[in-house]
CSV table of C-alpha atoms in Angstrom, one decimal:
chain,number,residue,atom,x,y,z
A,114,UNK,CA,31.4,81.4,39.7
A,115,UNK,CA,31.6,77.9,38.4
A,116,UNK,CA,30.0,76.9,34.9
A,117,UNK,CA,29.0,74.1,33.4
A,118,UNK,CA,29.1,73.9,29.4
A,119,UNK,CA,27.6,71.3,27.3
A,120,UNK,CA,27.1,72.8,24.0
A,121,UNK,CA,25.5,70.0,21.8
A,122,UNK,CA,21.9,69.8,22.6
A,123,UNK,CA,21.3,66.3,21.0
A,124,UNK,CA,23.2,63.6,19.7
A,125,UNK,CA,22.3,60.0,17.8
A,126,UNK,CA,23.7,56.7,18.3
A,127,UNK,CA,23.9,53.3,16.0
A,128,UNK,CA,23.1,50.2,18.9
A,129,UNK,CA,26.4,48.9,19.7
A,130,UNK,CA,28.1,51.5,18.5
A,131,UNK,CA,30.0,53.9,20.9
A,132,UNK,CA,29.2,57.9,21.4
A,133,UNK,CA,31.5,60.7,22.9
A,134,UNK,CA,29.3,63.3,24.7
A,135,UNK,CA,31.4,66.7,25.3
A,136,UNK,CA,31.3,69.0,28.3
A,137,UNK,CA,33.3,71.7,29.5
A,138,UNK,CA,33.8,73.6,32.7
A,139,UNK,CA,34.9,76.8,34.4
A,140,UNK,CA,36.3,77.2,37.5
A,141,UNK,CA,39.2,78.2,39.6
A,142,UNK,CA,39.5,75.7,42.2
A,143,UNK,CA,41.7,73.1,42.2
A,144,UNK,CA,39.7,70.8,44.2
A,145,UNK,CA,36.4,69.8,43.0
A,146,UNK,CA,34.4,67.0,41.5
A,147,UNK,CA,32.7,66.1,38.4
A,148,UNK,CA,30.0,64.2,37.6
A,149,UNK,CA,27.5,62.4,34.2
A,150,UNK,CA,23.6,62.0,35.3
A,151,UNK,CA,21.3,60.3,33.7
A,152,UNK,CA,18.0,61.6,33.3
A,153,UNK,CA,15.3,58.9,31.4
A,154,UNK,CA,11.9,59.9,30.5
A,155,UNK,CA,10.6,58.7,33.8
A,156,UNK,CA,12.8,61.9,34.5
A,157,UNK,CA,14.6,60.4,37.4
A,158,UNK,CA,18.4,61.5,37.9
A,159,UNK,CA,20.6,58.9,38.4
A,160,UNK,CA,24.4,58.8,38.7
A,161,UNK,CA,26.5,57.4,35.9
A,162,UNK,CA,30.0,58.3,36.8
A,163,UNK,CA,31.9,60.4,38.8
A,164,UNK,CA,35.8,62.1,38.5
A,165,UNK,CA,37.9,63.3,41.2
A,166,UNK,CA,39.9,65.8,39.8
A,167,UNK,CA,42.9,65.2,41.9
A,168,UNK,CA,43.2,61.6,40.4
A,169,UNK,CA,44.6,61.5,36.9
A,170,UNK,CA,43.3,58.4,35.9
A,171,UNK,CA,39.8,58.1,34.0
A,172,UNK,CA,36.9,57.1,36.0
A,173,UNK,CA,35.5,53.9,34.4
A,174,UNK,CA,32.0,52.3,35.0
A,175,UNK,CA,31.0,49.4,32.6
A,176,UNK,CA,30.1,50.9,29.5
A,177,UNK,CA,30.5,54.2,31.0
A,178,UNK,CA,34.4,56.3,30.9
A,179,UNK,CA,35.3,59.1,31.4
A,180,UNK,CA,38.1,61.6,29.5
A,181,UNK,CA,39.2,64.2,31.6
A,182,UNK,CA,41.3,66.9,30.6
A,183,UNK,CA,42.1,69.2,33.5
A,184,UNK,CA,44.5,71.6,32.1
A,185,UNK,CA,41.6,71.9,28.9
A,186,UNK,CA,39.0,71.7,31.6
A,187,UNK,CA,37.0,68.8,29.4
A,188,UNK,CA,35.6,66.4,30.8
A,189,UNK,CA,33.8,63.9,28.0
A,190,UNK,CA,31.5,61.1,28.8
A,191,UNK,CA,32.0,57.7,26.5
A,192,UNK,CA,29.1,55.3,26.1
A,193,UNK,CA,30.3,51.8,24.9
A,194,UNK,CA,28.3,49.7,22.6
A,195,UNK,CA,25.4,51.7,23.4
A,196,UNK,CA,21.9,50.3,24.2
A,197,UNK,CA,18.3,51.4,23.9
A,198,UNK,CA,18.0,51.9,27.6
A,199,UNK,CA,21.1,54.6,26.9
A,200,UNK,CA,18.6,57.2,25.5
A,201,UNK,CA,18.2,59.9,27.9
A,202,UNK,CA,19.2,63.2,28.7
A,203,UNK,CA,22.9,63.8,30.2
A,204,UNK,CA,23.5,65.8,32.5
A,205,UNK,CA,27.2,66.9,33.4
A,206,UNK,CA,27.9,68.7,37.0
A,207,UNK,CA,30.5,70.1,38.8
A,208,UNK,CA,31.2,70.2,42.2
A,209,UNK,CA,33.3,72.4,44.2
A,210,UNK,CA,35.1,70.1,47.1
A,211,UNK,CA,34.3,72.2,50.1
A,212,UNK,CA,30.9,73.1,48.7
A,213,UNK,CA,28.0,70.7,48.4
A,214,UNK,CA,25.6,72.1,45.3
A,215,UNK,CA,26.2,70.2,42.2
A,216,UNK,CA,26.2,73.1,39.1
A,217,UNK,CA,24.5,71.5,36.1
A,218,UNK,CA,24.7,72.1,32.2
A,219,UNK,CA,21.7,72.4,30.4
A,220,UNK,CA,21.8,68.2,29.3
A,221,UNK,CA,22.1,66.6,26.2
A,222,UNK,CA,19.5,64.5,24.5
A,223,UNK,CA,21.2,61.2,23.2
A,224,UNK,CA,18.7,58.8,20.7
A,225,UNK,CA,19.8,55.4,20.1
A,226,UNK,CA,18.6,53.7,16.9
A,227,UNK,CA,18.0,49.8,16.7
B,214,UNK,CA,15.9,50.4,51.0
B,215,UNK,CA,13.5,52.9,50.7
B,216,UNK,CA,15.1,55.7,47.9
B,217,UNK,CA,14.5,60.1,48.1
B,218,UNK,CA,10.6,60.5,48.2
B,219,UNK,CA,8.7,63.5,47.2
B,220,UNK,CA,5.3,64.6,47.9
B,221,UNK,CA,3.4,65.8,46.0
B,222,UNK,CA,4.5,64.3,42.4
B,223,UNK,CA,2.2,66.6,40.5
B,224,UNK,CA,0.7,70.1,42.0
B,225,UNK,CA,-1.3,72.4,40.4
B,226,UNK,CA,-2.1,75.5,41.9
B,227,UNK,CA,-3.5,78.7,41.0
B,228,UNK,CA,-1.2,82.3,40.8
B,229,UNK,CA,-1.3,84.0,44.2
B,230,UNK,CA,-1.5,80.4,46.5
B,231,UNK,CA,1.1,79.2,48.4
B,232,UNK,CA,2.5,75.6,48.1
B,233,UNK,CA,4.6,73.2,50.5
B,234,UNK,CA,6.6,70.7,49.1
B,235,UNK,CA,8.1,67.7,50.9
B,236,UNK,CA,11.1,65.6,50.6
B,237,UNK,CA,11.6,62.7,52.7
B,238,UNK,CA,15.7,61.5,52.3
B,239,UNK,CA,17.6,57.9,52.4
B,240,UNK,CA,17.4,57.5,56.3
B,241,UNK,CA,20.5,57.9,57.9
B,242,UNK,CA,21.3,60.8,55.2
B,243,UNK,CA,22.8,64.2,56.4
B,244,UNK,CA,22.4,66.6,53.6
B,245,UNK,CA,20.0,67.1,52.1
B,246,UNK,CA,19.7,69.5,48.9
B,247,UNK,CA,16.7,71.2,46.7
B,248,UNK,CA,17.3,72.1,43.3
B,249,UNK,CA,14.7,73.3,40.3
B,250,UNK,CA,14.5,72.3,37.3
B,251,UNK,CA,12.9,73.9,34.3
B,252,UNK,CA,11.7,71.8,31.0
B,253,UNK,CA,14.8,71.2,28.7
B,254,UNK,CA,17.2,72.6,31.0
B,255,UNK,CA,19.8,71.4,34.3
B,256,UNK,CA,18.3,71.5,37.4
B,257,UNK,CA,19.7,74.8,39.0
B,258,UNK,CA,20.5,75.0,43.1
B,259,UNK,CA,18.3,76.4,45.3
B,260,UNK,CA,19.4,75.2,48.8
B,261,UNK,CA,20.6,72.8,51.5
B,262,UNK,CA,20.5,71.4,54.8
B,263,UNK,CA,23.1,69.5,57.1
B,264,UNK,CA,21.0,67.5,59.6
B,265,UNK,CA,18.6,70.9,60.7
B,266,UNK,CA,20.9,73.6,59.5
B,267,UNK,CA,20.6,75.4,57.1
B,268,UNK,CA,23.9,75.4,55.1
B,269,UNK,CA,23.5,77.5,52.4
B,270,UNK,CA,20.3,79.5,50.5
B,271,UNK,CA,22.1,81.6,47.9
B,272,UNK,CA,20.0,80.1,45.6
B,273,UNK,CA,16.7,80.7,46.6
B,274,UNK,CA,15.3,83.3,43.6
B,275,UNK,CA,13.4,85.4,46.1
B,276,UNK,CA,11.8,86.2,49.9
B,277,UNK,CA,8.9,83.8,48.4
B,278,UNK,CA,10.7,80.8,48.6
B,279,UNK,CA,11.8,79.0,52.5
B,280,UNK,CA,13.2,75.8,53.6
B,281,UNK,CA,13.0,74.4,56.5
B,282,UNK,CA,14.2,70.9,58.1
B,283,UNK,CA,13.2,71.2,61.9
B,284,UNK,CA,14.2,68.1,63.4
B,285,UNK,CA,16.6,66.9,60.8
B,286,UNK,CA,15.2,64.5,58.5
B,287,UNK,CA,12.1,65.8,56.2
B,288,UNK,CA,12.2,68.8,54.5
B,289,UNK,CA,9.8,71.2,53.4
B,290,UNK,CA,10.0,73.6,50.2
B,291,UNK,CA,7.3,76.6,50.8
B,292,UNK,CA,7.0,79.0,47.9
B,293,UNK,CA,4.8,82.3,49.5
B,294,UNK,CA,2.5,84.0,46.6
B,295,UNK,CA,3.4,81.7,43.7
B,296,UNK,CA,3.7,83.1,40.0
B,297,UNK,CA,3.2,81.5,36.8
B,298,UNK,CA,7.9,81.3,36.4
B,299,UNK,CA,7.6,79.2,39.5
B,300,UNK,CA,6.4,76.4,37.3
B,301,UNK,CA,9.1,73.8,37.2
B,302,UNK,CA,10.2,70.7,38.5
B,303,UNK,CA,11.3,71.1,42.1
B,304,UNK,CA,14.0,68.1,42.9
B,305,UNK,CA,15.4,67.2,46.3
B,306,UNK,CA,18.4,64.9,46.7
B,307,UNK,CA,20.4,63.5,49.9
B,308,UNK,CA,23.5,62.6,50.6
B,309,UNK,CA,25.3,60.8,53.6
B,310,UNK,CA,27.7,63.5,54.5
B,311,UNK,CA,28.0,67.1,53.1
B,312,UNK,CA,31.2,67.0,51.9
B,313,UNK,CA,32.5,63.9,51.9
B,314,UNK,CA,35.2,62.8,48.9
B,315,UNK,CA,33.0,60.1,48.3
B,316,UNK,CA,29.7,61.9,48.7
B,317,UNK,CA,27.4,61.1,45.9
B,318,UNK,CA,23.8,62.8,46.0
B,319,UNK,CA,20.8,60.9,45.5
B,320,UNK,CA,17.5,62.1,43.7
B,321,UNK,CA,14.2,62.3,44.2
B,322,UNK,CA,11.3,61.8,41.7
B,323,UNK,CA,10.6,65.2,41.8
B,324,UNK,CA,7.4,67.3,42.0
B,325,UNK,CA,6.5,68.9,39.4
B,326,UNK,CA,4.4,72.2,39.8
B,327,UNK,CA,2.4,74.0,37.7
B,328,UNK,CA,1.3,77.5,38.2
B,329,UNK,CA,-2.2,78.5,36.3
């Protein structure tokens, strides 16, 4: 079975500044999918990147990139001169290609400090 | 246009009642998922649809818990004989195909249940 590991349960940010959050996976498959969601305190999910893992190059969304590592099976979320509206939870999630359910690690509280 | 809607946001109910949760996904949307989600942690897979199908349940916790999506659009979530660990956030998201390389599921508020 697939797993999802994000083993820092909270992090802290300076505004502006930039913050790495980790997450690692499990899996056998070579064809899959990954994803960051956002969860706010309106607790709504909302999706912040996504990685193929058959492309080698980092998926990059604004502030939002990506650092995959497939042979490490890492897959890092980088948040660029963070804002105040950044402060969520994060959820990473993996998804098997042929397979639709997204597996989730437990999230990871980021602050941001003005 | 209109996002994943949920209904109820909030239901309380007491130990021993049954509950039926709805999810009403993007029109034109195939799939259509339910996950659960318990304070502080991921939400966790229960099951999901393909226009009426039902593709896959293996994460339904128990013979309490049924899906259904009769004519292909709304779903609903029925949980038989509820129990105080059923208390959680129930989430349903969509997507426009199952599969799809660029498939990206789409979230729903949520409704979040508590069992007294």
């Amino acid at each position: 079975a697939q797993t999802v590991t994000q083993s820092q349960p909270e992090m802290s940010v300076q505004e502006a500044e930039t913050v790495t959050l980790s997450c690692t996976y499990d899996t056998s498959e070579s064809d899959y999918y990954l994803f960051w969601y956002k969860q706010p305190p309106s607790r709504q999910m909302i999706l912040v990147i996504r990685q193929e893992a058959y492309k080698q190059q980092n998926a990059t969304e604004n502030r939002f990139s990506v650092n995959f590592q497939k042979a490490a099976k890492s897959f890092s979320l980088k948040i660029s001169d963070s804002q105040l509206g950044d402060a969520a939870m994060y959820f990473c999630a993996y998804r098997h290609g042929a397979n639709s359910k997204l597996t989730f690690g437990k999230g990871i509280t980021l602050s941001v400090r003005p | 246009g209109a996002g994943v809607s949920q209904s109820p946001r909030y239901k309380v109910t007491k130990r021993g009642q049954d509950v039926a949760l709805r999810c009403d996904p993007i029109s034109g949307h195939v799939s259509l998922y339910w996950y659960r989600q318990a304070l502080g942690q991921g939400p966790e897979f229960l099951t999901y649809f393909n226009y009426e199908a039902q593709q896959d349940k293996s994460g339904l916790p128990n013979d309490r818990f049924s899906a259904e999506r009769p004519e292909g659009s709304i779903s609903t979530l029925t949980i038989q004989r509820t129990e105080q660990r059923d208390s959680a956030m129930y989430r349903c998201a969509s997507s426009f195909t199952g599969t799809g390389a660029q498939e990206t599921q789409y979230f729903g508020p949520g409704t979040r249940l508590l069992v007294l």
